[in-house]
Every structure is written in C-alpha cells, then in structure tokens.
XYZ file of C-alpha atoms in Angstrom:
727
model
C -68.412 23.789 -14.140
C -69.740 21.229 -16.641
C -70.619 22.161 -20.190
C -74.323 21.805 -19.349
C -73.997 24.053 -16.294
C -72.029 26.612 -18.314
C -74.699 26.748 -21.031
C -77.438 27.162 -18.420
C -75.507 29.993 -16.743
C -74.841 31.639 -20.097
C -78.537 31.547 -20.972
C -79.447 33.074 -17.593
C -76.894 35.858 -18.049
C -78.203 36.594 -21.529
C -81.725 36.927 -20.153
C -80.552 39.293 -17.430
C -78.643 41.457 -19.892
C -81.666 41.487 -22.226
C -83.723 42.791 -19.288
C -81.123 45.506 -18.694
C -81.403 46.623 -22.293
C -85.197 46.660 -21.981
C -84.864 48.946 -18.934
C -82.382 51.114 -20.851
C -84.816 51.439 -23.767
C -87.642 52.425 -21.417
C -85.523 55.050 -19.644
C -84.310 56.423 -22.956
C -87.813 56.643 -24.419
C -89.012 58.573 -21.365
C -86.014 60.900 -21.533
C -86.580 61.570 -25.227
C -90.253 62.304 -24.629
C -89.397 64.785 -21.870
C -86.738 66.361 -24.094
C -89.142 66.761 -27.012
C -91.791 68.233 -24.709
C -89.292 70.751 -23.332
C -88.295 71.775 -26.843
C -91.941 72.400 -27.711
C -92.298 74.832 -24.801
C -94.103 78.081 -25.717
C -91.219 80.574 -25.620
C -93.428 83.558 -26.482
C -95.354 83.150 -23.215
C -92.297 82.905 -20.998
C -90.585 85.733 -19.158
C -86.830 86.184 -18.808
C -86.516 84.016 -15.725
C -88.459 81.168 -17.334
C -86.265 81.366 -20.422
C -83.176 80.911 -18.282
C -84.705 77.944 -16.459
C -85.965 76.438 -19.691
C -82.523 76.571 -21.302
C -81.000 74.804 -18.307
C -83.783 72.200 -18.289
C -83.461 71.487 -22.015
C -79.689 71.126 -21.771
C -80.006 68.737 -18.814
C -82.521 66.565 -20.661
C -80.357 66.581 -23.785
C -77.405 65.344 -21.745
C -79.521 62.608 -20.209
C -80.564 61.407 -23.679
C -76.916 61.421 -24.787
C -75.891 59.531 -21.642
C -78.405 56.793 -22.335
C -77.567 56.640 -26.041
C -73.926 55.669 -25.459
C -74.805 52.388 -23.763
C -76.240 50.545 -26.765
C -73.071 48.481 -27.123
C -71.384 46.779 -24.190
C -73.858 47.915 -21.559
C -72.901 45.252 -18.989
C -69.298 44.151 -18.407
C -69.856 41.335 -15.966
C -70.860 40.277 -12.506
C -69.435 40.108 -8.998
C -70.467 37.512 -6.446
C -69.676 38.255 -2.812
C -68.743 35.697 -0.167
C -72.343 36.070 1.059
C -73.680 35.026 -2.336
C -74.954 38.462 -3.360
C -74.565 39.275 -7.040
C -73.889 42.710 -8.529
C -73.723 43.544 -12.212
C -71.225 46.167 -13.406
C -71.682 48.267 -16.530
C -71.287 51.447 -18.492
C -73.912 53.337 -16.473
C -76.267 52.814 -13.544
C -79.792 51.395 -13.986
C -82.386 51.028 -11.241
C -85.609 49.152 -10.596
C -88.175 51.956 -10.381
C -90.814 49.615 -8.968
C -88.714 48.129 -6.174
C -87.322 50.998 -4.072
C -84.885 51.862 -6.839
C -82.794 48.760 -6.248
C -79.698 48.827 -8.490
C -80.015 46.555 -11.497
C -76.656 47.661 -12.896
C -73.857 49.496 -11.074
C -72.030 52.306 -12.848
C -68.391 51.234 -13.182
C -67.328 54.431 -11.374
C -69.438 53.750 -8.274
C -67.494 52.736 -5.131
C -69.407 49.449 -4.962
C -68.088 48.523 -8.423
C -64.427 48.902 -7.545
C -63.823 45.249 -6.553
C -64.622 44.314 -10.157
C -61.284 45.894 -11.088
C -59.088 45.526 -8.025
C -60.050 42.232 -6.389
C -57.313 39.615 -6.676
C -56.766 36.094 -5.453
C -54.596 37.413 -2.631
C -56.911 40.335 -1.820
C -60.470 39.382 -2.807
C -62.203 42.507 -1.364
C -64.984 40.339 0.109
C -65.711 38.720 -3.256
C -65.526 35.065 -4.195
C -65.986 35.304 -7.967
C -65.589 37.773 -10.825
C -67.390 37.030 -14.061
C -66.454 38.953 -17.210
C -68.695 39.002 -20.267
C -67.499 38.887 -23.845
C -70.101 40.811 -25.851
C -70.828 41.972 -29.368
C -73.380 44.752 -29.561
C -76.228 43.729 -27.252
C -75.370 40.037 -27.330
C -73.438 38.190 -24.595
C -71.257 35.741 -26.510
C -69.647 33.998 -23.542
C -68.165 34.650 -20.129
C -65.053 33.869 -18.102
C -65.065 33.232 -14.360
C -62.210 34.041 -12.011
C -62.400 32.496 -8.542
C -61.087 34.869 -5.876
C -59.740 34.237 -2.392
C -57.427 31.418 -3.428
C -53.861 32.739 -3.482
C -52.575 29.639 -5.257
C -54.576 30.430 -8.368
C -52.613 33.607 -9.131
C -53.921 37.042 -9.986
C -54.355 36.895 -13.747
C -57.459 35.216 -14.956
C -57.913 38.050 -17.435
C -59.254 36.276 -20.485
C -61.382 39.329 -21.263
C -58.298 41.529 -21.188
C -56.297 39.265 -23.483
C -59.241 38.980 -25.861
C -59.395 42.777 -26.013
C -55.695 43.356 -26.645
C -55.494 40.549 -29.211
C -58.517 41.802 -31.141
C -57.854 43.649 -34.434
C -57.372 47.396 -34.029
C -60.023 49.810 -35.255
C -59.757 53.423 -36.400
C -60.679 54.743 -32.938
C -59.359 53.885 -29.493
C -61.597 51.538 -27.531
C -62.462 52.190 -23.935
C -60.960 49.761 -21.416
C -63.733 50.123 -18.898
C -64.594 46.418 -19.087
C -60.977 45.309 -18.649
C -59.381 47.869 -16.308
C -56.578 46.302 -14.308
C -55.822 46.945 -10.638
C -52.728 49.061 -11.388
C -54.793 51.229 -13.711
C -57.850 51.430 -11.469
C -55.774 52.755 -8.571
C -54.709 55.693 -10.737
C -58.173 56.287 -12.186
C -59.732 56.635 -8.713
C -56.839 58.473 -7.068
C -58.145 61.239 -4.806
C -55.659 64.022 -5.452
C -56.773 67.625 -6.040
C -53.634 68.831 -7.785
C -51.461 67.465 -10.566
C -51.199 63.746 -11.275
C -48.370 62.621 -13.559
C -48.814 59.191 -15.131
C -45.665 57.870 -16.795
C -45.584 54.657 -18.708
C -43.838 53.142 -21.675
C -45.531 52.053 -24.891
C -48.665 49.960 -24.509
C -49.208 50.583 -20.799
C -52.599 52.202 -21.435
C -51.632 55.558 -19.942
C -53.758 57.566 -22.373
C -56.934 55.605 -21.866
C -56.319 55.511 -18.103
C -56.175 59.306 -18.134
C -59.445 59.505 -20.092
C -61.182 57.105 -17.736
C -59.906 59.200 -14.839
C -61.711 62.173 -16.392
C -64.904 60.116 -16.618
C -64.467 59.134 -12.968
C -63.923 62.750 -11.853
C -66.952 63.903 -13.821
C -68.993 61.201 -12.096
C -67.778 61.921 -8.554
C -67.475 65.726 -8.848
C -70.042 66.431 -11.540
C -71.483 69.704 -10.259
C -68.046 71.239 -9.816
C -66.545 69.829 -13.017
C -69.401 70.366 -15.458
C -69.672 74.139 -15.135
C -66.268 74.663 -16.716
C -65.666 71.396 -18.523
C -62.486 69.468 -19.199
C -59.715 70.164 -21.713
C -57.808 67.268 -23.322
C -54.528 68.164 -25.049
C -53.061 65.678 -27.536
C -50.071 65.654 -29.897
C -51.916 65.693 -33.231
C -55.382 65.813 -34.835
C -54.961 62.156 -35.834
C -54.360 61.226 -32.205
C -57.380 63.222 -31.023
C -59.570 61.525 -33.627
C -58.228 58.205 -32.374
C -59.071 58.833 -28.701
C -62.060 61.112 -29.224
C -64.706 58.398 -28.880
C -63.615 57.133 -25.455
C -65.240 59.799 -23.279
C -68.465 60.065 -25.315
C -68.752 56.272 -25.082
C -68.698 56.719 -21.304
C -71.428 59.361 -21.458
C -69.211 62.425 -21.026
C -69.560 65.264 -23.539
C -68.404 68.439 -21.747
C -64.893 67.826 -22.971
C -62.811 69.901 -25.401
C -60.151 68.130 -27.488
C -57.242 70.238 -28.775
C -53.608 70.173 -29.766
C -51.352 72.890 -28.374
C -51.661 74.500 -31.797
C -55.380 75.100 -31.180
C -55.022 76.991 -27.908
C -55.358 80.377 -29.610
C -58.814 80.261 -31.287
C -58.828 81.023 -34.995
C -55.085 80.611 -35.493
C -53.890 78.217 -38.187
C -50.389 76.774 -38.033
C -48.890 76.158 -41.468
C -45.117 75.850 -40.949
C -42.604 73.934 -38.855
C -39.742 75.366 -36.835
C -36.141 74.312 -36.995
C -34.995 72.520 -33.813
C -33.033 75.645 -32.867
C -36.040 77.938 -33.248
C -38.330 75.509 -31.381
C -35.845 75.325 -28.519
C -35.564 79.120 -28.331
C -39.327 79.692 -28.472
C -40.028 77.044 -25.854
C -37.709 78.577 -23.264
C -39.003 80.839 -20.512
C -36.397 83.349 -21.657
C -38.936 84.266 -24.352
C -40.832 86.139 -21.645
C -37.992 88.678 -21.544
C -37.869 88.784 -25.337
C -41.602 89.452 -25.668
C -41.564 92.141 -22.972
C -38.608 93.806 -24.708
C -40.365 93.576 -28.092
C -43.399 95.359 -26.645
C -41.231 98.005 -24.975
C -39.410 98.543 -28.270
C -42.701 99.729 -29.807
C -43.071 102.420 -27.109
C -40.777 105.030 -28.582
C -39.560 108.582 -28.288
C -39.136 110.526 -31.556
C -35.634 110.954 -32.972
C -36.688 114.466 -34.012
C -39.575 116.545 -32.584
C -42.918 115.860 -34.323
C -44.769 119.099 -35.189
C -48.533 119.237 -34.605
C -50.010 122.190 -36.473
C -53.207 123.414 -34.852
C -55.481 126.273 -35.992
C -53.824 128.927 -33.822
C -50.462 127.425 -32.893
C -47.946 124.702 -33.706
C -46.711 122.462 -30.880
C -44.209 119.627 -30.868
C -43.989 116.167 -29.375
C -40.349 115.958 -28.420
C -38.319 113.256 -26.683
C -38.932 114.875 -23.300
C -42.732 114.806 -23.535
C -42.815 111.311 -25.087
C -40.360 109.920 -22.533
C -42.383 111.300 -19.641
C -45.618 109.902 -21.116
C -44.024 106.494 -21.701
C -42.833 106.291 -18.126
C -46.229 107.297 -16.747
C -47.963 104.703 -18.936
C -45.566 101.927 -17.938
C -45.885 102.815 -14.256
C -49.658 102.347 -14.546
C -48.990 98.595 -14.673
C -51.524 97.922 -17.427
C -51.180 95.965 -20.677
C -49.721 97.897 -23.592
C -52.966 98.735 -25.402
C -54.747 99.693 -22.188
C -51.808 101.839 -21.045
C -51.947 103.731 -24.337
C -54.766 105.828 -22.831
C -52.371 107.023 -20.121
C -49.729 107.818 -22.736
C -52.264 109.771 -24.816
C -53.569 111.660 -21.784
C -50.087 112.763 -20.720
C -49.065 113.825 -24.230
C -52.384 115.620 -24.710
C -52.033 117.460 -21.387
C -48.457 118.499 -22.158
C -49.309 119.766 -25.653
C -52.394 121.670 -24.524
C -50.423 123.253 -21.697
C -47.843 124.533 -24.179
C -50.512 125.633 -26.649
C -52.534 127.524 -24.001
C -49.413 129.294 -22.772
C -48.637 130.517 -26.298
C -52.197 131.356 -27.339
C -52.977 133.124 -24.064
C -49.660 134.933 -23.762
C -50.283 138.408 -22.414
C -53.954 137.996 -21.560
C -54.530 134.561 -19.915
C -53.138 133.372 -16.609
C -53.618 130.169 -14.615
C -55.606 132.143 -12.089
C -58.410 132.253 -14.633
C -59.102 128.541 -14.262
C -62.423 128.612 -16.099
C -60.991 130.260 -19.213
C -57.894 128.064 -19.075
C -59.918 124.853 -18.947
C -62.355 126.100 -21.589
C -59.441 126.670 -23.978
C -58.013 123.274 -23.058
C -61.328 121.594 -23.930
C -61.342 123.284 -27.354
C -57.761 122.182 -28.006
C -58.543 118.608 -26.947
C -61.471 118.509 -29.379
C -59.174 119.741 -32.121
C -56.500 117.153 -31.304
C -59.038 114.306 -31.311
C -59.815 115.037 -34.963
C -56.229 115.891 -35.944
C -54.781 113.346 -38.416
C -51.210 114.414 -37.716
C -51.665 113.960 -33.976
C -53.225 110.506 -34.495
C -50.340 109.512 -36.771
C -47.789 110.678 -34.188
C -49.475 108.676 -31.415
C -49.564 105.575 -33.605
C -45.872 105.984 -34.332
C -44.861 106.424 -30.710
C -47.319 104.085 -28.946
C -49.236 102.052 -31.544
C -52.150 99.785 -30.766
C -50.829 96.285 -31.380
C -52.250 92.820 -31.956
C -50.238 89.742 -30.930
C -50.060 88.605 -34.547
C -48.787 91.950 -35.851
C -46.174 92.373 -33.130
C -44.784 88.834 -33.455
C -44.774 88.862 -37.266
C -42.926 92.198 -37.326
C -40.427 90.828 -34.810
C -39.686 87.696 -36.853
C -39.212 89.627 -40.108
C -36.779 92.232 -38.734
C -33.178 91.478 -37.737
C -33.065 94.901 -36.044
C -36.131 94.234 -33.893
C -34.895 90.753 -32.969
C -31.585 92.241 -31.871
C -33.285 95.030 -29.907
C -35.409 92.438 -28.068
C -32.435 90.208 -27.324
C -33.940 87.344 -29.325
C -32.112 84.370 -30.824
C -31.252 84.921 -34.483
C -32.794 81.529 -35.339
C -36.229 83.234 -35.054
C -35.675 85.313 -38.199
C -37.934 84.259 -41.084
C -39.166 85.784 -44.317
C -42.894 85.337 -43.669
C -43.603 86.403 -40.132
C -47.173 85.082 -40.287
C -46.239 81.531 -41.292
C -47.270 80.350 -37.846
C -45.848 77.271 -36.162
C -47.032 75.347 -33.111
C -44.235 76.961 -31.102
C -45.693 80.404 -31.872
C -48.968 79.624 -30.107
C -47.757 80.106 -26.510
C -45.998 83.310 -27.553
C -49.156 84.728 -29.113
C -51.118 83.678 -26.045
C -48.601 85.432 -23.798
C -48.902 88.565 -25.914
C -52.671 88.639 -25.412
C -51.987 89.423 -21.766
C -49.015 91.701 -22.435
C -50.907 93.793 -24.993
C -54.491 93.724 -23.784
C -57.481 94.404 -26.000
C -58.019 96.976 -28.702
C -60.838 99.432 -28.200
C -63.741 98.578 -30.537
C -64.298 100.903 -33.437
C -67.288 103.205 -33.599
C -69.335 100.924 -35.877
C -68.975 97.901 -33.586
C -69.854 99.962 -30.529
C -72.931 101.348 -32.280
C -74.123 97.822 -33.099
C -73.667 96.803 -29.481
C -75.648 99.808 -28.263
C -78.467 98.994 -30.686
C -78.584 95.387 -29.383
C -78.791 96.658 -25.813
C -81.506 99.175 -26.753
C -83.568 96.437 -28.418
C -83.169 94.212 -25.364
C -84.233 97.087 -23.108
C -87.382 97.431 -25.197
C -88.143 93.756 -24.726
C -87.712 94.175 -20.986
C -90.067 97.166 -20.978
C -92.742 95.066 -22.685
C -92.226 92.303 -20.109
C -92.536 94.751 -17.248
C -95.653 96.365 -18.756
C -97.262 92.961 -19.103
C -96.357 92.017 -15.555
C -97.888 95.278 -14.278
C -101.221 94.135 -15.696
C -101.027 90.907 -13.714
C -102.433 90.918 -10.188
C -99.876 88.423 -8.853
C -97.567 89.831 -6.223
C -95.591 86.610 -6.002
C -94.653 86.670 -9.675
C -91.141 87.965 -10.301
C -90.697 90.702 -12.875
C -88.186 89.800 -15.584
C -86.226 92.985 -14.980
C -85.477 91.753 -11.467
C -83.484 88.910 -12.954
C -81.719 90.166 -16.058
C -80.682 93.531 -17.387
C -80.593 94.868 -20.913
C -76.911 94.041 -21.462
C -77.396 90.458 -20.268
C -80.505 89.999 -22.360
C -78.647 91.383 -25.372
C -76.064 88.663 -24.896
C -78.855 86.081 -25.107
C -79.643 87.214 -28.647
C -76.133 86.350 -29.841
C -76.301 82.950 -31.520
C -73.074 81.583 -30.024
C -74.521 81.742 -26.515
C -76.751 78.789 -27.374
C -73.852 76.507 -28.243
C -72.866 73.552 -26.110
C -70.234 74.122 -23.443
C -67.468 72.341 -25.359
C -68.044 74.476 -28.454
C -68.187 77.728 -26.510
C -65.071 76.854 -24.532
C -63.054 75.954 -27.632
C -63.813 79.341 -29.196
C -62.997 81.404 -26.091
C -59.346 82.104 -25.336
C -60.238 83.287 -21.834
C -62.218 80.160 -20.916
C -60.889 78.385 -17.834
C -61.343 74.642 -17.320
C -61.885 72.685 -14.122
C -59.522 69.924 -15.197
C -56.946 69.477 -17.965
C -55.530 66.261 -19.414
C -52.207 66.518 -21.245
C -51.066 63.559 -23.328
C -47.547 63.112 -24.733
C -46.667 65.729 -22.134
C -42.936 65.149 -22.509
C -43.132 67.121 -25.780
C -44.459 70.337 -24.212
C -42.142 73.278 -23.674
C -41.882 75.606 -20.696
C -43.911 78.176 -22.622
C -46.595 75.581 -23.456
C -47.062 74.930 -19.752
C -47.634 78.631 -19.073
C -50.571 78.577 -21.496
C -52.100 75.497 -19.901
C -51.693 76.812 -16.377
C -53.622 79.931 -17.425
C -56.404 77.696 -18.738
C -56.754 75.941 -15.361
C -56.354 78.296 -12.382
C -57.269 75.455 -9.986
C -54.164 73.562 -11.188
C -56.097 70.305 -11.560
C -54.249 68.203 -14.157
C -53.822 64.638 -15.302
C -50.514 64.534 -17.167
C -49.512 61.559 -19.295
C -46.135 60.959 -20.847
C -42.933 59.000 -21.237
C -39.642 60.875 -20.985
C -37.970 58.141 -23.042
C -40.165 59.043 -26.034
C -39.367 62.783 -25.961
C -38.663 64.102 -29.447
C -38.883 67.876 -29.038
C -35.712 69.757 -28.114
C -37.896 72.067 -26.020
C -39.647 69.207 -24.233
C -39.391 67.887 -20.688
C -36.234 66.298 -19.357
C -37.647 66.194 -15.839
C -41.212 66.318 -14.550
C -40.092 68.163 -11.448
C -38.427 70.923 -13.475
C -41.625 71.471 -15.460
C -44.042 71.382 -12.511
C -42.135 73.115 -9.714
C -42.684 76.709 -10.957
C -46.466 76.236 -10.936
C -47.509 73.684 -8.315
C -44.448 73.278 -6.068
C -45.125 70.011 -4.232
C -48.801 69.704 -5.227
C -48.086 66.946 -7.746
C -47.835 63.182 -7.455
C -46.198 60.647 -9.741
C -47.603 57.247 -10.644
C -45.862 54.812 -13.023
C -47.488 52.176 -15.231
C -45.228 49.178 -15.682
C -47.256 46.599 -17.613
C -47.422 46.634 -21.419
C -50.839 45.404 -22.550
C -50.431 46.339 -26.230
C -47.001 45.342 -27.487
C -46.284 41.588 -27.576
C -43.087 40.328 -25.976
C -41.522 39.453 -29.346
C -41.756 43.068 -30.532
C -40.930 44.623 -27.165
C -37.657 42.689 -27.059
C -36.580 44.423 -30.271
C -37.697 47.856 -29.069
C -36.005 47.375 -25.695
C -32.658 46.946 -27.425
C -33.084 50.381 -29.040
C -34.167 51.899 -25.706
C -31.085 50.482 -23.973
C -28.800 52.357 -26.370
C -30.222 55.877 -25.988
C -31.767 55.652 -22.489
C -29.930 52.902 -20.593
C -31.355 53.945 -17.231
C -35.002 53.422 -18.228
C -36.666 50.033 -17.820
C -39.077 49.067 -20.619
C -42.591 47.984 -19.582
C -43.181 44.254 -19.204
C -45.398 42.699 -21.875
C -48.227 40.470 -20.643
C -48.567 38.450 -23.822
C -46.899 36.943 -26.835
C -48.221 36.990 -30.368
C -46.288 34.019 -31.752
C -44.954 36.018 -34.703
C -41.297 37.058 -34.756
C -40.438 40.547 -36.057
C -38.502 40.367 -39.316
C -36.153 42.426 -41.472
C -35.585 42.341 -45.186
C -32.778 43.924 -47.171
C -33.708 45.279 -50.594
C -32.142 47.565 -53.139
C -33.273 51.166 -53.316
C -35.106 50.380 -56.571
C -36.900 47.419 -54.960
C -38.098 49.453 -51.986
C -41.420 50.763 -53.455
C -42.467 47.281 -54.580
C -41.629 45.801 -51.162
C -43.734 48.461 -49.441
C -46.627 47.788 -51.834
C -46.346 44.058 -51.127
C -46.653 44.691 -47.378
C -49.679 46.953 -47.924
C -51.410 44.349 -50.108
C -50.827 41.554 -47.601
C -52.213 43.598 -44.744
C -55.205 44.804 -46.758
C -56.289 41.161 -47.008
C -56.358 40.857 -43.206
C -58.643 42.319 -40.566
C -57.274 45.296 -38.681
C -55.034 48.254 -39.408
C -51.497 48.802 -40.659
C -49.047 51.630 -41.262
C -45.716 52.284 -42.957
C -43.331 54.456 -40.929
C -40.213 55.964 -42.418
C -38.092 59.080 -42.949
C -39.154 61.863 -45.357
C -39.256 60.822 -48.999
C -40.262 57.186 -48.517
C -43.366 56.536 -50.669
C -46.503 55.841 -48.644
C -44.734 56.307 -45.294
C -45.543 58.616 -42.395
C -43.148 59.906 -39.760
C -42.977 58.298 -36.352
C -44.013 61.615 -34.806
C -47.420 61.368 -36.508
C -48.078 57.925 -35.044
C -47.380 58.802 -31.403
C -50.174 57.538 -29.178
C -51.633 55.413 -31.995
C -51.588 51.650 -32.444
C -51.848 49.321 -35.431
C -52.066 45.565 -35.970
C -49.087 45.650 -38.320
C -46.230 48.109 -38.747
C -43.554 48.303 -41.424
C -40.527 50.421 -40.487
C -38.510 51.590 -43.483
C -34.867 52.736 -43.451
C -34.314 52.701 -39.666
C -30.743 54.019 -40.059
C -32.112 57.201 -41.648
C -34.634 57.596 -38.820
C -31.768 57.337 -36.342
C -29.793 59.962 -38.244
C -32.698 62.400 -38.630
C -32.254 64.854 -35.803
C -31.103 64.572 -32.205
C -34.107 62.508 -31.146
C -33.922 59.947 -33.933
C -33.472 57.047 -31.508
C -36.651 58.050 -29.661
C -38.502 58.194 -32.998
C -37.334 54.695 -33.889
C -38.426 53.454 -30.460
C -41.869 54.969 -31.039
C -42.090 53.424 -34.526
C -41.200 49.925 -33.304
C -43.773 49.979 -30.499
C -46.849 50.899 -32.537
C -47.555 47.293 -33.557
C -49.865 44.962 -31.634
C -49.326 41.836 -33.771
C -46.779 42.081 -36.601
C -43.598 44.108 -37.167
C -41.377 44.219 -40.232
C -38.343 46.297 -41.189
C -37.202 47.139 -44.718
C -33.720 48.505 -45.389
C -31.242 48.796 -48.255
C -28.247 49.735 -46.128
C -26.924 47.828 -43.134
C -29.208 47.548 -40.128
C -28.323 49.502 -36.976
C -26.659 47.154 -34.430
C -29.606 47.566 -32.032
C -31.843 45.768 -34.551
C -29.588 42.766 -35.023
C -32.134 40.571 -33.212
C -34.666 40.684 -36.069
C -35.367 37.505 -38.061
C -33.978 37.766 -41.571
C -36.550 37.468 -44.328
C -35.275 36.281 -47.665
C -35.942 38.373 -50.770
C-alpha cells in the first residue's frame, strides 16, 4: 500500500469510527432520557406489583446507561475483511443501524462472528483475508496495522498493536487486552466448560486479564443465568484488586464483587499476620476436627451438681441430667446454637419432673395428667425468669459467636489442648485476626448457627411488619373501590413480611454491594487469582460461595509463597469437583522482556528445575544491571533510582526485605507490573522464609522495561548474569 493509499484508508476509517461514536452518543442520550423518566415515576400512585416492576425497569435502564458509558475510549478495535470482501468492525460493544433492519455497525468482541479477529492466523485464516488493528487515543484513530491472512509464508505474528500495548508505559490500573487478545488467550476466554477451569501461566502471560475477559464473555453469553447472582473475583491484596478493578467495568460489566480472602466474612478486619507454622496449621483440613472439638468442649457437664432454688423446692442439674441433654441435643444434628433449644428442653423437662414429684409427694400422681401438666407449666414459667437457671444453662451450653469461640480458643492453652490444636495457634490477643482466621470463622458460622434475636430486635421487626400490613390494607381498600376486575390486588403479590423488607434501605443497593455484605450470598461464578496461595480451608469457603462449582482459577505453582498453599491443583480440586475441572496453560510472556526473563529464569531453575519459564515475545534493548554499595550508601542509591524514574513516563517500585527504606515486599507486588523495578538485597529475600526464592522470582518479573539490583553483600550465584554497574 502506497503512502497516499494508506492516508486515504486512514481517513476513511476515521470517518467510520466517528460515525460509530455518533451512534453511541445517540443511543446513550436515549437511554439516559428513559432512565430519567423512569426515576421520575409517580411512586405514590403505584401498587406493590408496579413498584416491583419499576425497580427492575430502573435497574435495567441504569445498567444500559453504564454499558454505553464505558465505550467512550477505544470503542472500535479494528476491522476484518473476509475472502468475499465483506468488512466487519470489532469493538467494545455492539452497535446497530436502527434504520436499516438493525444491521450491525459494530460487532461486540464477544460475539461468535468476532472471533476470527483474535484467532485467525496465516495458516488458519478462518475465511478472512485481512485483519486491521487500530491504534487509538480516546476517540481518535491514530493509525492502523494490516495483517494479510491466508499466506502461511508470512508467519502468524503481525501483532504491531500487541507490541505497542506491551511496550507502552504502565498506568496505575490494569488495561484490558480486548483489542489485542491472542489466539492462545482467546481459546481459554471462550472455552465452553461448565465446571472449574484452571489457567496456569508464568509471569507476564496475561493469565489474570484472560480470566477477567472470560468473565465478561460468560456474562455476555449467559447473562440471564449469571446476572441474578453475580460474579466474585478473589485477589491476593487490595492493591492488586485496585489494579485490576477497572477491567470489567471497562467492558460494561458491573455485577462483580472484588474481594481478598480476608474479606469473605463481612465486617471482619484482619490486623495481624500469622507465623508460617500457624498459617500452615490453620490452612489444613485437620482444623475441621479442631473446630468441632472446640465446639464440643463448650457443651459441658457440671463437675458438681448446680442447685436451682425455686419457690417451693430446690432441684439440681447434675452430670447425669446434663449428659443426657447434651447427647439428645447432639443427636438432633443441628448447629450448636440451634441445638441449645433441645438441651434446654431436656434439662427443663428433667428438672420439672423432679420438682413435681417432690412438690406433689403424697397427693399428686401421674394419673392426674391435667394437674401434673398445670404444675409443670407453672414451674416452666418460674424457670424462664430464674437467673440461676439461666446462668447454669449458659455455663453448660452457652450461645456462642464464631469470634468469641475462636478468640477464647487461641488465648487458652487448656482449650487448645482439649481441641487437639497445634500449640502454634496460641496468642495473647485472640481477636487480633489474621487472613488465615477467616475460613475458620466462616466454618464456625455453620457449626454454631445463629443466635436468637433479643426481645428489642424482635419487637422492631414486628412493628415493621405491622406497618407494612397497614400499607397493604390501604392498597386493598383502594383497589376495592376500583371497578376493574382485571387489576391485580397488591396483596396477591406481596405479603406484609416481604413488604417490610422493602422498607429496609439496604434492599435498594446494587447487587455487588448487597452480595459483598451478605455472608450467605452465593455466586454464579467465581474467579480466583494467585490461587496457588490459597489453603485447603480457603477452598472450603469459596466452594460454599458457589454451589454450582463454576470457577475460573488462575495461578502459578512456581510462585507459591504460602506454606499452606497449593502444591498440586489436583489435590486441591479433587475433594470438591472430582474430574469436573480442566487445565489450560499459558506459555507466552507478553510483559517481561527477554533480557529480564533470562535473569529470572536462572532463579527459577534453582528452586523449581522442572518448570519451564514462559517465552518472552519481545526485547526491550536494556540489560538488567546490579550495583554493589555499602550499607551506608544504600539509601542514597535507592533515592537516585527513584529520582531517575520520576523523570520518566510510567511507574516504578522498589522491592526488598523488611527494613529497607522505601521498599515493599515482593508479596505485595504479586499480580502487579511496573515499567522499572529495583530489587534490593536479594540475598536477604532468599533467606527470608522457606519461599524466599519464589519471592525473588516474583520481584524480578514485575518489570516491563528496566530492572536493577542493589546489594552490599555478594550477589546470589543465580544472579551472576546481571551487568555490573559502576558506583
């Protein structure tokens, strides 16, 4: 193509994309008008059924506005030309010509017809003869690159758009890859598998963003089924979630909840960190036995009989009565707090039987059933208000919260021993929660059950229901005045309890907000990133959150840091999904240049010799370097690096062991990427814990352009390939 022809084509493409944006603006203006009109609806003149429909209509219109809003930047990715000469434009969402039989002006990237844009190659052109990829900024098409298909000799990589994307300076948030998805990635994104998909890939293979685009694809192809329950995305840290959090909204998907494993119990705040020994113990499935034993330990018989002094007689709760009641309660098969009612009933029956026998001695027999039961009722009333009886019940079978039970367990060597727990769990402040405590607290929610609401809370609930019933009565009275037999009465659709729920403010929140606040919420699909770090107990929590067992799991066993983490995907999945999981590797490194990956691969070869590093698709032309300094010179050398990088476009980070000024740990950078990385004191990183080599591997592979290493002691042998930088 001559320069003149290229300029003419570029101008034509710019005009077409401008027309797409004009259509987008028109559609968005109409959607906003409909949304505003729905919000102005006269609520006072609507019955219960109309309110329900109105809420659904408003939410749907709000989502449509949000969907159209995300496309302001990078609306159109490029164009496909078939062997028949037909052209199709591919973009962030679908747009149609409303005046011409709804002909597609722009294909949504998830549509089946758009797939050749990502998978067509020279050897397998998918009926296409050319792929054109746009390079855009905002709404402007800057230029384009053409790749001619169907000619095997030309090779499969004409991905100028891809290389432009990976060479561009990093930003604070992760960019979507929807314009530059590669065939290996697209196959995984569109994989039709109803169970668990495990995506494993080394640094820079795009496994995280592939998983997020898979969610967008599933929400597009299975929207009705997926949207009702939403999607949960689990990441290793808040920083990571902030980094990836814009990808799905940029693709128009908002019914997604982002959490770390530490957020899985709503309202809990983790403030401490476990020792490796404690984390390993808490992550093991053996904790199920420990927790069950800890609960059973709180169901006790008295060492000495407990006297209950009533008005006419004194009775005792002895080991025999308590033991019988405990057994009956356990045999009921209910959670601890729910089974307490059985325990109380048995103890109450036994005590009243003894009391009646003593009070009625000489004048009352069991044959007089009416008198016997009348006396029992009086004694039960007395016991219900008896402080000593309440105290005895609380001592023998207390109502327990997960937090109280676990904190008491951690603070008591005796209770830990009675439960068969590892002594590493002992700590002074039982409520200094760690991330490893979250699955244990979640497990205890099911083991303990709920606590009966107090009288004040129940009274408030009854008042809400009574108010709602009054509203329903008014609706029914009004409907009775209407001579319209076809009009449904509101009471036919909703009851007082349901209407009361509508008056609670949280019910009007968006799905993602409601789901995040509800421990019992179940999701249609769950994405787990850095999954190699999750323990056996973590997986139990996540499986409870997704009964359908629909997961996209992303990880790299070579980067495992946690002692409780995965050593085998099969070992983690088999207890829950048997053979309903598939494994797909990613082998191409799009982020880390070959110069840096060569250095990282040497570290990988030492601690995981059986694992092949991903192959880098590019070089950056800058060799990684090392510089030896004295301990006193270290702060100034770090400041010099920071100043140099501040003068450039892009992002940078200093990674080092604890105590290095201005440095963060490698664990905090997992899943993140930076233009430049400075690794400080690599020998100390290697020596810091059993997974130090994995941490160093993670640190070295965060950089997309430049890597430096500062040290004041000798370099580890695995880093001998670094260029020496003179002081």
